[in-house]
Tab-separated table of C-alpha atoms in Angstrom:
chain	number	residue	atom	x	y	z
A	1	UNK	CA	-37.848	38.859	39.841
A	2	UNK	CA	-41.094	36.856	39.568
A	3	UNK	CA	-43.855	37.291	42.041
A	4	UNK	CA	-44.433	33.666	42.397
A	5	UNK	CA	-40.822	32.083	42.699
A	6	UNK	CA	-42.258	28.866	43.921
A	7	UNK	CA	-44.603	28.267	41.090
A	8	UNK	CA	-43.474	26.171	38.478
A	9	UNK	CA	-43.596	28.043	35.031
A	10	UNK	CA	-45.685	26.681	32.432
A	11	UNK	CA	-43.679	25.873	29.309
A	12	UNK	CA	-44.755	25.347	25.677
A	13	UNK	CA	-44.446	21.729	24.723
A	14	UNK	CA	-42.898	21.139	21.399
A	15	UNK	CA	-43.923	17.774	19.431
A	16	UNK	CA	-41.160	16.702	16.856
A	17	UNK	CA	-42.892	15.100	13.952
A	18	UNK	CA	-40.706	12.631	12.062
A	19	UNK	CA	-42.497	11.172	9.180
A	20	UNK	CA	-42.275	7.453	8.723
A	21	UNK	CA	-42.693	5.099	6.008
A	22	UNK	CA	-46.098	4.764	6.788
A	23	UNK	CA	-47.006	8.471	6.461
A	24	UNK	CA	-45.381	8.651	3.170
A	25	UNK	CA	-47.156	5.397	2.073
A	26	UNK	CA	-50.570	6.873	2.894
A	27	UNK	CA	-49.648	10.015	1.236
A	28	UNK	CA	-48.787	8.079	-1.856
A	29	UNK	CA	-52.038	6.427	-1.809
A	30	UNK	CA	-53.978	9.720	-1.633
A	31	UNK	CA	-52.156	11.034	-4.637
A	32	UNK	CA	-52.553	7.867	-6.514
A	33	UNK	CA	-56.467	8.004	-5.797
A	34	UNK	CA	-56.175	11.585	-7.458
A	35	UNK	CA	-54.495	10.053	-10.318
A	36	UNK	CA	-51.668	12.415	-9.479
A	37	UNK	CA	-48.969	9.797	-10.355
A	38	UNK	CA	-45.905	12.204	-10.108
A	39	UNK	CA	-46.428	12.886	-6.418
A	40	UNK	CA	-47.728	9.389	-5.904
A	41	UNK	CA	-44.188	8.130	-7.077
A	42	UNK	CA	-42.365	10.705	-5.019
A	43	UNK	CA	-44.273	9.719	-1.764
A	44	UNK	CA	-43.970	5.793	-2.158
A	45	UNK	CA	-40.283	6.043	-3.295
A	46	UNK	CA	-39.570	7.996	-0.200
A	47	UNK	CA	-41.557	5.307	1.859
A	48	UNK	CA	-39.977	2.526	0.489
A	49	UNK	CA	-36.586	4.344	1.297
A	50	UNK	CA	-37.634	4.307	5.066
A	51	UNK	CA	-39.147	0.951	5.182
A	52	UNK	CA	-37.344	-1.108	2.380
A	53	UNK	CA	-38.321	-4.577	3.732
A	54	UNK	CA	-42.095	-3.687	3.225
A	55	UNK	CA	-43.709	-5.497	0.206
A	56	UNK	CA	-47.099	-3.596	0.237
A	57	UNK	CA	-45.134	-0.290	-0.485
A	58	UNK	CA	-43.198	-1.677	-3.121
A	59	UNK	CA	-46.182	-3.218	-4.390
A	60	UNK	CA	-48.188	-0.091	-4.708
A	61	UNK	CA	-44.939	1.881	-6.209
A	62	UNK	CA	-44.974	-0.859	-8.769
A	63	UNK	CA	-48.493	-0.149	-9.622
A	64	UNK	CA	-47.565	3.693	-10.099
A	65	UNK	CA	-44.950	2.746	-12.583
A	66	UNK	CA	-47.452	0.708	-14.308
A	67	UNK	CA	-50.019	3.639	-14.644
A	68	UNK	CA	-46.991	5.948	-15.879
A	69	UNK	CA	-46.253	3.131	-18.584
A	70	UNK	CA	-42.852	2.513	-16.937
A	71	UNK	CA	-43.462	-1.338	-17.068
A	72	UNK	CA	-39.954	-2.708	-16.863
A	73	UNK	CA	-39.477	-0.941	-13.494
A	74	UNK	CA	-42.836	-2.051	-12.220
A	75	UNK	CA	-41.782	-5.800	-13.180
A	76	UNK	CA	-38.290	-5.374	-11.384
A	77	UNK	CA	-40.333	-4.056	-8.294
A	78	UNK	CA	-42.730	-6.721	-8.505
A	79	UNK	CA	-39.959	-9.815	-9.222
A	80	UNK	CA	-38.008	-8.144	-6.099
A	81	UNK	CA	-41.347	-8.611	-4.018
A	82	UNK	CA	-41.772	-12.101	-4.840
A	83	UNK	CA	-38.147	-13.303	-4.653
A	84	UNK	CA	-36.961	-11.257	-1.773
A	85	UNK	CA	-39.853	-10.059	0.211
A	86	UNK	CA	-42.994	-12.188	0.537
A	87	UNK	CA	-43.633	-14.795	-2.009
A	88	UNK	CA	-46.919	-14.978	-0.432
A	89	UNK	CA	-48.226	-11.909	-2.321
A	90	UNK	CA	-49.572	-13.789	-5.445
A	91	UNK	CA	-51.199	-10.930	-6.874
A	92	UNK	CA	-47.797	-9.833	-8.216
A	93	UNK	CA	-48.227	-12.583	-10.755
A	94	UNK	CA	-51.317	-11.140	-11.858
A	95	UNK	CA	-49.747	-7.647	-11.985
A	96	UNK	CA	-46.686	-9.044	-13.934
A	97	UNK	CA	-49.089	-10.532	-16.479
A	98	UNK	CA	-50.738	-7.157	-16.982
A	99	UNK	CA	-47.442	-5.577	-17.550
A	100	UNK	CA	-45.936	-8.112	-19.995
A	101	UNK	CA	-49.571	-7.795	-21.911
A	102	UNK	CA	-49.334	-3.951	-22.198
A	103	UNK	CA	-45.596	-4.516	-23.421
A	104	UNK	CA	-46.897	-6.836	-26.019
A	105	UNK	CA	-45.091	-10.160	-24.575
A	106	UNK	CA	-48.089	-12.441	-24.581
A	107	UNK	CA	-46.250	-15.458	-24.107
A	108	UNK	CA	-44.896	-13.939	-20.583
A	109	UNK	CA	-48.249	-12.610	-19.886
A	110	UNK	CA	-49.879	-16.057	-20.490
A	111	UNK	CA	-47.248	-17.754	-18.375
A	112	UNK	CA	-47.763	-15.255	-15.229
A	113	UNK	CA	-51.442	-15.303	-15.523
A	114	UNK	CA	-51.538	-19.182	-15.260
A	115	UNK	CA	-49.171	-19.020	-12.412
A	116	UNK	CA	-51.608	-16.576	-10.531
A	117	UNK	CA	-54.365	-19.012	-11.250
A	118	UNK	CA	-52.288	-21.914	-9.944
A	119	UNK	CA	-51.036	-20.353	-6.900
A	120	UNK	CA	-54.550	-18.554	-5.882
A	121	UNK	CA	-57.174	-19.902	-8.301
A	122	UNK	CA	-59.909	-18.058	-5.910
A	123	UNK	CA	-57.967	-14.831	-5.498
A	124	UNK	CA	-59.077	-11.134	-5.890
A	125	UNK	CA	-57.960	-10.939	-9.560
A	126	UNK	CA	-59.020	-14.460	-10.568
A	127	UNK	CA	-61.544	-13.194	-13.068
A	128	UNK	CA	-59.263	-10.688	-14.675
A	129	UNK	CA	-56.711	-13.203	-15.145
A	130	UNK	CA	-59.016	-15.708	-16.584
A	131	UNK	CA	-60.246	-12.982	-18.868
A	132	UNK	CA	-56.583	-11.870	-19.911
A	133	UNK	CA	-55.777	-15.332	-20.730
A	134	UNK	CA	-59.045	-15.476	-23.008
A	135	UNK	CA	-58.034	-12.255	-24.551
A	136	UNK	CA	-54.414	-13.540	-25.554
A	137	UNK	CA	-55.920	-16.504	-27.384
A	138	UNK	CA	-53.206	-19.122	-26.505
A	139	UNK	CA	-54.089	-22.738	-25.825
A	140	UNK	CA	-52.043	-25.105	-24.039
A	141	UNK	CA	-51.585	-27.147	-27.258
A	142	UNK	CA	-50.445	-24.215	-29.437
A	143	UNK	CA	-47.361	-23.575	-31.215
A	144	UNK	CA	-46.021	-20.568	-29.678
A	145	UNK	CA	-42.948	-19.876	-32.153
A	146	UNK	CA	-45.321	-17.348	-34.136
A	147	UNK	CA	-46.149	-15.248	-31.117
A	148	UNK	CA	-42.355	-15.410	-29.698
A	149	UNK	CA	-41.356	-14.047	-33.095
A	150	UNK	CA	-43.980	-11.326	-32.812
A	151	UNK	CA	-42.747	-10.556	-29.416
A	152	UNK	CA	-39.055	-10.229	-30.609
A	153	UNK	CA	-40.369	-8.005	-33.316
A	154	UNK	CA	-42.091	-5.725	-30.754
A	155	UNK	CA	-38.784	-5.820	-28.530
A	156	UNK	CA	-36.626	-4.658	-31.463
A	157	UNK	CA	-39.117	-1.975	-31.977
A	158	UNK	CA	-38.639	-0.853	-28.585
A	159	UNK	CA	-34.967	-1.250	-28.731
A	160	UNK	CA	-34.731	1.146	-31.666
A	161	UNK	CA	-37.193	3.506	-29.913
A	162	UNK	CA	-34.803	3.690	-26.886
A	163	UNK	CA	-31.643	4.117	-29.302
A	164	UNK	CA	-33.424	7.182	-31.155
A	165	UNK	CA	-34.434	8.930	-27.851
A	166	UNK	CA	-30.851	8.508	-26.832
A	167	UNK	CA	-29.296	9.813	-29.866
A	168	UNK	CA	-27.851	6.988	-30.868
A	169	UNK	CA	-29.087	6.880	-34.437
A	170	UNK	CA	-26.456	4.807	-36.410
A	171	UNK	CA	-27.380	1.776	-34.046
A	172	UNK	CA	-30.989	2.499	-34.412
A	173	UNK	CA	-30.561	2.441	-38.209
A	174	UNK	CA	-28.638	-0.939	-38.145
A	175	UNK	CA	-31.769	-2.490	-36.213
A	176	UNK	CA	-34.440	-0.865	-38.005
A	177	UNK	CA	-32.960	-1.674	-41.576
A	178	UNK	CA	-32.804	-5.368	-40.249
A	179	UNK	CA	-36.358	-5.246	-39.087
A	180	UNK	CA	-37.836	-3.904	-42.312
A	181	UNK	CA	-36.106	-6.633	-44.285
A	182	UNK	CA	-37.553	-9.370	-42.109
A	183	UNK	CA	-40.850	-7.710	-41.865
A	184	UNK	CA	-41.475	-5.699	-44.944
A	185	UNK	CA	-44.929	-4.773	-44.026
A	186	UNK	CA	-44.157	-3.454	-40.341
A	187	UNK	CA	-44.815	0.043	-41.091
A	188	UNK	CA	-43.865	1.367	-37.333
A	189	UNK	CA	-40.121	0.201	-38.262
A	190	UNK	CA	-40.439	2.586	-41.725
A	191	UNK	CA	-41.338	5.418	-39.493
A	192	UNK	CA	-38.535	5.237	-36.971
A	193	UNK	CA	-36.217	4.544	-39.602
A	194	UNK	CA	-36.982	7.489	-41.524
A	195	UNK	CA	-36.571	9.683	-38.403
A	196	UNK	CA	-32.875	8.020	-37.704
A	197	UNK	CA	-32.175	8.803	-41.437
A	198	UNK	CA	-33.361	12.380	-40.893
A	199	UNK	CA	-31.245	12.713	-37.686
A	200	UNK	CA	-28.227	11.452	-39.437
A	201	UNK	CA	-28.550	13.873	-42.196
A	202	UNK	CA	-29.787	11.306	-44.951
A	203	UNK	CA	-32.883	13.484	-45.737
A	204	UNK	CA	-33.571	12.134	-49.148
A	205	UNK	CA	-33.795	8.571	-47.556
A	206	UNK	CA	-36.103	9.882	-44.923
A	207	UNK	CA	-38.368	11.638	-47.286
A	208	UNK	CA	-38.445	8.330	-49.725
A	209	UNK	CA	-39.016	6.077	-46.979
A	210	UNK	CA	-41.987	8.169	-45.625
A	211	UNK	CA	-43.588	8.547	-48.842
A	212	UNK	CA	-43.466	4.867	-49.146
A	213	UNK	CA	-45.263	4.206	-45.934
A	214	UNK	CA	-47.941	6.828	-47.070
A	215	UNK	CA	-48.173	5.309	-50.562
A	216	UNK	CA	-49.250	1.935	-49.029
A	217	UNK	CA	-50.880	3.124	-45.715
A	218	UNK	CA	-52.371	6.791	-46.757
A	219	UNK	CA	-53.867	7.307	-43.294
A	220	UNK	CA	-50.599	6.468	-41.225
A	221	UNK	CA	-50.429	9.542	-38.595
A	222	UNK	CA	-47.060	8.833	-37.365
A	223	UNK	CA	-45.914	9.133	-41.105
A	224	UNK	CA	-47.717	12.025	-41.871
A	225	UNK	CA	-46.493	13.586	-38.821
A	226	UNK	CA	-42.831	12.884	-39.603
A	227	UNK	CA	-43.310	14.417	-42.854
A	228	UNK	CA	-44.618	17.534	-41.452
A	229	UNK	CA	-41.597	17.562	-39.257
A	230	UNK	CA	-39.295	17.128	-42.095
A	231	UNK	CA	-41.076	19.929	-44.380
A	232	UNK	CA	-40.417	21.999	-41.156
A	233	UNK	CA	-36.716	21.556	-40.669
A	234	UNK	CA	-36.045	21.526	-44.441
A	235	UNK	CA	-38.042	24.817	-44.951
A	236	UNK	CA	-40.614	23.394	-47.404
A	237	UNK	CA	-43.220	25.843	-46.123
A	238	UNK	CA	-45.787	25.732	-48.882
A	239	UNK	CA	-45.635	21.801	-48.363
A	240	UNK	CA	-45.920	22.351	-44.820
A	241	UNK	CA	-48.853	24.411	-44.812
A	242	UNK	CA	-50.987	22.062	-46.899
A	243	UNK	CA	-50.082	19.101	-44.668
A	244	UNK	CA	-50.630	20.812	-41.546
A	245	UNK	CA	-54.254	21.978	-42.819
A	246	UNK	CA	-54.969	18.255	-43.420
A	247	UNK	CA	-53.652	17.358	-39.837
A	248	UNK	CA	-55.675	19.985	-38.262
A	249	UNK	CA	-58.850	18.121	-39.560
A	250	UNK	CA	-57.672	14.781	-37.808
A	251	UNK	CA	-59.234	14.028	-34.578
A	252	UNK	CA	-57.313	10.851	-33.298
A	253	UNK	CA	-59.014	8.498	-30.542
A	254	UNK	CA	-55.839	6.711	-29.347
A	255	UNK	CA	-54.081	8.883	-26.515
A	256	UNK	CA	-50.629	7.981	-28.327
A	257	UNK	CA	-51.616	9.354	-31.525
A	258	UNK	CA	-53.210	12.555	-30.028
A	259	UNK	CA	-49.826	13.039	-28.039
A	260	UNK	CA	-47.925	12.441	-31.625
A	261	UNK	CA	-50.227	14.827	-33.217
A	262	UNK	CA	-49.887	17.506	-30.346
A	263	UNK	CA	-46.417	17.265	-30.054
A	264	UNK	CA	-46.120	17.779	-34.215
A	265	UNK	CA	-48.219	20.922	-33.895
A	266	UNK	CA	-45.880	22.433	-31.109
A	267	UNK	CA	-42.747	21.504	-32.943
A	268	UNK	CA	-44.013	23.208	-36.109
A	269	UNK	CA	-45.148	26.305	-33.949
A	270	UNK	CA	-48.833	25.651	-34.085
A	271	UNK	CA	-49.161	26.329	-30.489
A	272	UNK	CA	-52.737	26.815	-30.245
A	273	UNK	CA	-53.660	23.307	-31.663
A	274	UNK	CA	-50.999	21.853	-29.789
A	275	UNK	CA	-51.747	23.471	-26.331
A	276	UNK	CA	-55.827	22.281	-27.034
A	277	UNK	CA	-54.703	18.725	-28.022
A	278	UNK	CA	-52.138	18.156	-25.198
A	279	UNK	CA	-54.143	20.012	-22.492
A	280	UNK	CA	-57.323	17.803	-23.160
A	281	UNK	CA	-55.068	14.918	-23.099
A	282	UNK	CA	-53.603	15.873	-19.490
A	283	UNK	CA	-57.064	16.324	-18.564
A	284	UNK	CA	-58.150	12.674	-19.338
A	285	UNK	CA	-55.448	11.398	-16.966
A	286	UNK	CA	-52.775	10.717	-19.563
A	287	UNK	CA	-49.859	9.811	-17.497
A	288	UNK	CA	-47.278	11.040	-20.050
A	289	UNK	CA	-43.548	10.998	-20.182
A	290	UNK	CA	-40.933	13.771	-20.369
A	291	UNK	CA	-41.464	14.549	-23.913
A	292	UNK	CA	-45.281	14.941	-23.212
A	293	UNK	CA	-44.676	17.603	-20.755
A	294	UNK	CA	-41.896	19.444	-22.494
A	295	UNK	CA	-44.469	20.072	-25.198
A	296	UNK	CA	-47.154	20.657	-23.129
A	297	UNK	CA	-44.950	23.339	-21.190
A	298	UNK	CA	-43.933	24.816	-24.364
A	299	UNK	CA	-47.314	25.279	-26.072
A	300	UNK	CA	-48.799	26.574	-22.908
A	301	UNK	CA	-46.144	29.307	-22.547
A	302	UNK	CA	-46.659	30.261	-26.403
A	303	UNK	CA	-50.555	30.757	-25.925
A	304	UNK	CA	-49.890	32.730	-22.899
A	305	UNK	CA	-50.788	30.206	-19.949
A	306	UNK	CA	-47.809	30.961	-17.990
A	307	UNK	CA	-49.120	29.326	-14.750
A	308	UNK	CA	-49.835	26.038	-16.334
A	309	UNK	CA	-46.665	26.107	-18.340
A	310	UNK	CA	-44.726	26.382	-14.966
A	311	UNK	CA	-46.689	23.748	-13.538
A	312	UNK	CA	-46.104	21.264	-16.671
A	313	UNK	CA	-42.365	22.102	-16.435
A	314	UNK	CA	-42.306	21.267	-13.020
A	315	UNK	CA	-43.688	17.889	-13.591
A	316	UNK	CA	-40.951	17.389	-16.358
A	317	UNK	CA	-38.140	18.464	-14.083
A	318	UNK	CA	-39.435	15.720	-11.608
A	319	UNK	CA	-39.145	13.084	-14.352
A	320	UNK	CA	-35.776	14.379	-15.739
A	321	UNK	CA	-33.914	16.707	-13.053
A	322	UNK	CA	-31.281	17.640	-15.746
A	323	UNK	CA	-33.736	19.733	-17.596
A	324	UNK	CA	-34.035	22.267	-14.684
A	325	UNK	CA	-32.707	25.659	-16.338
A	326	UNK	CA	-33.755	24.673	-19.779
A	327	UNK	CA	-37.197	26.492	-19.834
A	328	UNK	CA	-38.557	27.272	-23.147
A	329	UNK	CA	-39.261	30.807	-22.121
A	330	UNK	CA	-35.761	31.383	-21.979
A	331	UNK	CA	-35.540	32.280	-25.601
A	332	UNK	CA	-32.050	33.864	-25.482
A	333	UNK	CA	-30.433	31.029	-24.046
A	334	UNK	CA	-32.088	28.675	-26.897
A	335	UNK	CA	-31.118	31.104	-29.417
A	336	UNK	CA	-27.445	31.112	-28.357
A	337	UNK	CA	-27.571	27.320	-28.230
A	338	UNK	CA	-28.640	27.362	-32.073
A	339	UNK	CA	-25.951	29.609	-32.877
A	340	UNK	CA	-23.500	27.533	-31.243
A	341	UNK	CA	-24.563	24.492	-32.787
A	342	UNK	CA	-24.690	25.843	-36.169
A	343	UNK	CA	-21.215	27.171	-35.976
A	344	UNK	CA	-20.068	23.654	-34.833
A	345	UNK	CA	-21.633	21.947	-37.810
A	346	UNK	CA	-20.095	24.445	-40.211
A	347	UNK	CA	-16.711	24.250	-39.005
A	348	UNK	CA	-17.107	20.303	-39.163
A	349	UNK	CA	-18.169	20.735	-42.794
A	350	UNK	CA	-14.930	22.929	-43.247
A	351	UNK	CA	-12.826	20.008	-42.190
A	352	UNK	CA	-14.350	17.410	-44.424
A	353	UNK	CA	-12.263	15.206	-46.408
A	354	UNK	CA	-14.194	16.284	-49.772
A	355	UNK	CA	-12.919	19.477	-51.441
A	356	UNK	CA	-16.340	20.456	-52.559
A	357	UNK	CA	-17.811	20.218	-49.250
A	358	UNK	CA	-15.156	22.301	-47.794
A	359	UNK	CA	-15.780	24.885	-50.561
A	360	UNK	CA	-19.593	24.884	-49.747
A	361	UNK	CA	-18.719	25.606	-46.119
A	362	UNK	CA	-16.694	28.532	-47.102
A	363	UNK	CA	-19.764	29.755	-49.673
A	364	UNK	CA	-21.939	29.457	-46.450
A	365	UNK	CA	-19.593	31.496	-44.349
A	366	UNK	CA	-19.860	34.112	-46.929
A	367	UNK	CA	-23.369	34.574	-46.814
A	368	UNK	CA	-23.936	34.256	-43.152
A	369	UNK	CA	-24.725	37.470	-40.906
A	370	UNK	CA	-21.957	36.347	-38.609
A	371	UNK	CA	-19.337	36.167	-41.398
A	372	UNK	CA	-16.727	37.876	-39.312
A	373	UNK	CA	-17.157	35.789	-36.302
A	374	UNK	CA	-16.938	32.576	-38.289
A	375	UNK	CA	-13.840	33.605	-40.161
A	376	UNK	CA	-12.288	34.253	-36.476
A	377	UNK	CA	-13.743	31.312	-34.981
A	378	UNK	CA	-11.415	29.360	-32.884
A	379	UNK	CA	-11.877	26.097	-35.181
A	380	UNK	CA	-11.389	27.774	-38.303
A	381	UNK	CA	-8.416	26.135	-40.176
A	382	UNK	CA	-5.106	28.018	-41.022
A	383	UNK	CA	-4.525	29.163	-44.598
A	384	UNK	CA	-1.887	26.572	-44.713
A	385	UNK	CA	-4.292	23.745	-44.400
A	386	UNK	CA	-6.681	24.942	-47.416
A	387	UNK	CA	-5.978	23.372	-51.069
A	388	UNK	CA	-5.272	25.579	-54.036
A	389	UNK	CA	-8.965	25.938	-55.094
A	390	UNK	CA	-10.074	26.777	-51.636
A	391	UNK	CA	-7.328	29.355	-51.077
A	392	UNK	CA	-8.573	30.969	-54.470
A	393	UNK	CA	-11.972	31.106	-53.608
A	394	UNK	CA	-11.336	32.057	-49.981
A	395	UNK	CA	-9.422	35.083	-51.359
A	396	UNK	CA	-12.677	36.110	-53.481
A	397	UNK	CA	-15.003	36.235	-50.759
A	398	UNK	CA	-12.345	38.000	-48.552
A	399	UNK	CA	-12.132	40.414	-51.583
A	400	UNK	CA	-8.167	40.297	-51.631
A	401	UNK	CA	-5.742	39.179	-54.147
A	402	UNK	CA	-7.933	40.889	-57.016
A	403	UNK	CA	-4.933	42.237	-58.927
A	404	UNK	CA	-3.197	38.885	-59.511
A	405	UNK	CA	-3.207	37.658	-62.928
A	406	UNK	CA	-4.668	34.072	-62.489
A	407	UNK	CA	-7.658	35.802	-60.504
A	408	UNK	CA	-8.602	38.252	-63.078
A	409	UNK	CA	-8.113	35.587	-65.914
A	410	UNK	CA	-10.349	32.962	-64.217
A	411	UNK	CA	-12.903	35.522	-62.987
A	412	UNK	CA	-13.168	33.931	-59.720
A	413	UNK	CA	-15.957	36.583	-58.765
A	414	UNK	CA	-18.256	35.089	-61.324
A	415	UNK	CA	-17.912	31.582	-59.860
A	416	UNK	CA	-18.921	32.974	-56.589
A	417	UNK	CA	-22.044	34.400	-58.064
A	418	UNK	CA	-23.045	31.197	-59.713
A	419	UNK	CA	-23.048	29.871	-56.259
A	420	UNK	CA	-25.067	32.750	-54.846
A	421	UNK	CA	-27.753	32.481	-58.054
A	422	UNK	CA	-28.133	28.674	-56.881
A	423	UNK	CA	-28.538	29.527	-53.265
A	424	UNK	CA	-31.043	32.446	-53.948
A	425	UNK	CA	-33.208	30.341	-56.111
A	426	UNK	CA	-33.128	27.075	-53.795
A	427	UNK	CA	-32.032	28.425	-50.211
A	428	UNK	CA	-35.509	27.598	-48.808
A	429	UNK	CA	-35.036	23.899	-49.679
A	430	UNK	CA	-31.486	23.254	-47.988
A	431	UNK	CA	-31.199	19.392	-49.037
A	432	UNK	CA	-31.554	20.474	-52.588
A	433	UNK	CA	-29.591	23.558	-52.260
A	434	UNK	CA	-26.527	21.564	-50.910
A	435	UNK	CA	-26.929	18.874	-53.707
A	436	UNK	CA	-26.724	21.786	-56.262
A	437	UNK	CA	-23.595	23.352	-54.666
A	438	UNK	CA	-21.932	20.075	-54.474
A	439	UNK	CA	-22.144	19.665	-58.206
A	440	UNK	CA	-21.192	23.253	-58.869
A	441	UNK	CA	-18.002	23.029	-56.392
A	442	UNK	CA	-17.171	19.471	-57.924
A	443	UNK	CA	-17.102	21.418	-61.354
A	444	UNK	CA	-15.234	24.557	-59.623
A	445	UNK	CA	-12.499	22.435	-58.353
A	446	UNK	CA	-11.707	20.821	-61.924
A	447	UNK	CA	-11.876	24.306	-63.499
A	448	UNK	CA	-9.455	25.746	-61.205
A	449	UNK	CA	-6.957	22.901	-61.336
A	450	UNK	CA	-6.986	22.898	-65.197
A	451	UNK	CA	-6.946	26.894	-65.445
A	452	UNK	CA	-10.471	27.157	-66.800
A	453	UNK	CA	-12.422	30.373	-67.122
A	454	UNK	CA	-16.014	31.210	-65.388
A	455	UNK	CA	-18.550	33.309	-67.009
A	456	UNK	CA	-22.382	33.763	-67.179
A	457	UNK	CA	-23.392	32.841	-63.428
A	458	UNK	CA	-27.177	32.147	-64.813
A	459	UNK	CA	-26.104	30.103	-67.459
A	460	UNK	CA	-23.834	28.117	-65.372
A	461	UNK	CA	-26.323	27.568	-62.549
A	462	UNK	CA	-29.199	26.610	-65.002
A	463	UNK	CA	-26.835	24.027	-66.378
A	464	UNK	CA	-26.159	22.475	-62.839
A	465	UNK	CA	-29.861	22.248	-62.083
A	466	UNK	CA	-30.152	20.459	-65.259
A	467	UNK	CA	-27.528	17.756	-64.420
A	468	UNK	CA	-28.923	17.603	-61.118
A	469	UNK	CA	-32.259	16.884	-62.311
A	470	UNK	CA	-30.970	13.975	-64.580
A	471	UNK	CA	-28.915	12.408	-61.646
A	472	UNK	CA	-31.808	12.680	-59.282
A	473	UNK	CA	-34.663	11.538	-61.527
A	474	UNK	CA	-36.368	14.789	-61.356
A	475	UNK	CA	-35.776	15.775	-64.963
A	476	UNK	CA	-36.721	19.382	-66.140
A	477	UNK	CA	-37.138	20.353	-69.909
A	478	UNK	CA	-34.223	22.618	-71.128
A	479	UNK	CA	-36.649	25.011	-72.374
A	480	UNK	CA	-38.232	25.485	-68.984
A	481	UNK	CA	-34.795	25.768	-66.961
A	482	UNK	CA	-33.517	28.563	-69.666
A	483	UNK	CA	-36.871	30.366	-68.971
A	484	UNK	CA	-36.495	30.196	-65.290
A	485	UNK	CA	-32.900	31.471	-65.524
A	486	UNK	CA	-33.460	34.202	-68.006
A	487	UNK	CA	-31.063	32.748	-70.886
A	488	UNK	CA	-31.886	31.149	-74.236
A	489	UNK	CA	-32.016	27.295	-74.802
A	490	UNK	CA	-28.973	27.284	-76.912
A	491	UNK	CA	-26.917	29.136	-74.224
A	492	UNK	CA	-28.149	26.412	-71.755
A	493	UNK	CA	-27.051	23.446	-73.877
A	494	UNK	CA	-23.687	24.869	-74.352
A	495	UNK	CA	-23.112	25.205	-70.653
A	496	UNK	CA	-24.493	22.078	-69.922
A	497	UNK	CA	-21.869	20.577	-72.291
A	498	UNK	CA	-18.974	22.312	-70.177
A	499	UNK	CA	-20.017	21.021	-67.013
A	500	UNK	CA	-20.618	17.464	-68.403
A	501	UNK	CA	-17.289	17.429	-69.947
A	502	UNK	CA	-15.712	18.000	-66.611
A	503	UNK	CA	-18.160	15.773	-64.530
């Protein structure tokens, strides 16, 4: 019992703090002033949720979107302010003009800059609006058709980039092919089309188009970076090393070029160069997109900068929450995903409508270190679904039916050895290896169907490469090929005749 029952006991006071829109707005301004646009966007979005009718909050959020390069979202907010919240906020007209100028839509930039001056000729941004109009260089009496055509070109370019980033390669190819027909000197379209071809599996077209750009514009950094990526994925490591040595000497001034080069270094596993370039870009206040933070985090991780890698990844997840859980340091999961994707591609090839391609799939299974798993894959076809040439070849790699007379007579193991010789010599160039194997298994199919006999794998392999060289315009002399495969020129001529007879 208390000694002072009549005395009122003192109680601690609890103050409840309920953040308001104004609180988040000022937090957003503080982040904006520190160039911390990630947090600025987060705080201002929360402020606008709490006070959706406050035009100042919406306007500041629009400015953050401008700083991060998201001009379309910024414009939506600015139009909303003028149309729904406060038409007296005339500065929004100038901000719209500035955004459209960044987007390359100069007629729209001109129109909104003029609108701003008409509504507030002595406003805070009057000088900037006049400078923008002067920089655009449009006069009242100008014919704007040429400028609008340029804007349409830039719009198509942005649309194709968006399709590429979304994995819609066929649609991107359709747009970009139209662009290069209409604008044969617009090299950015060629670069994007080369990427689209490559992602669609048209590697030959991708290389050809990129080489065309470089032949006309030898210093085109985007084309050189694309070529490095192609070399990397096609495992042309000698060419890749030479090109990377050249790229390491480049010191781009434009931030977008620095990002492209840094991302290329990261993709080709040149992590030291990638981290140096991307980290310096980050320090300079480069706003970056999701791709930028992905490569920055990856290069930081593989150079031992774990703390910064996690910080960069957190920024990526803020921009794209679905990336949570796919951190680059989780290598085991990444390898599993690559294996699954490889299996899927192989099973898809096995169901091609083209028999030679299905035979190639069987060959790839035979040389895989996961042969057993692939043969028992849920998507592997039943034996009844295979054609006669496929059944014979499958029996060869499974080492069954050896005692059957047809098997012994045709020497199917020699056919398999021929494919193995081609793969051994050209496996480091997958595109070329596939083309050679396609010729070989087209010949194989017809030999099986006519009861022909296989022999001398090196001679057949040399003959296949000779035929491929003639068809692709990469002709080699019979003497050189005979020496390469350890046979005589006379033997090579004999086997060339055999293959050309069937093809």
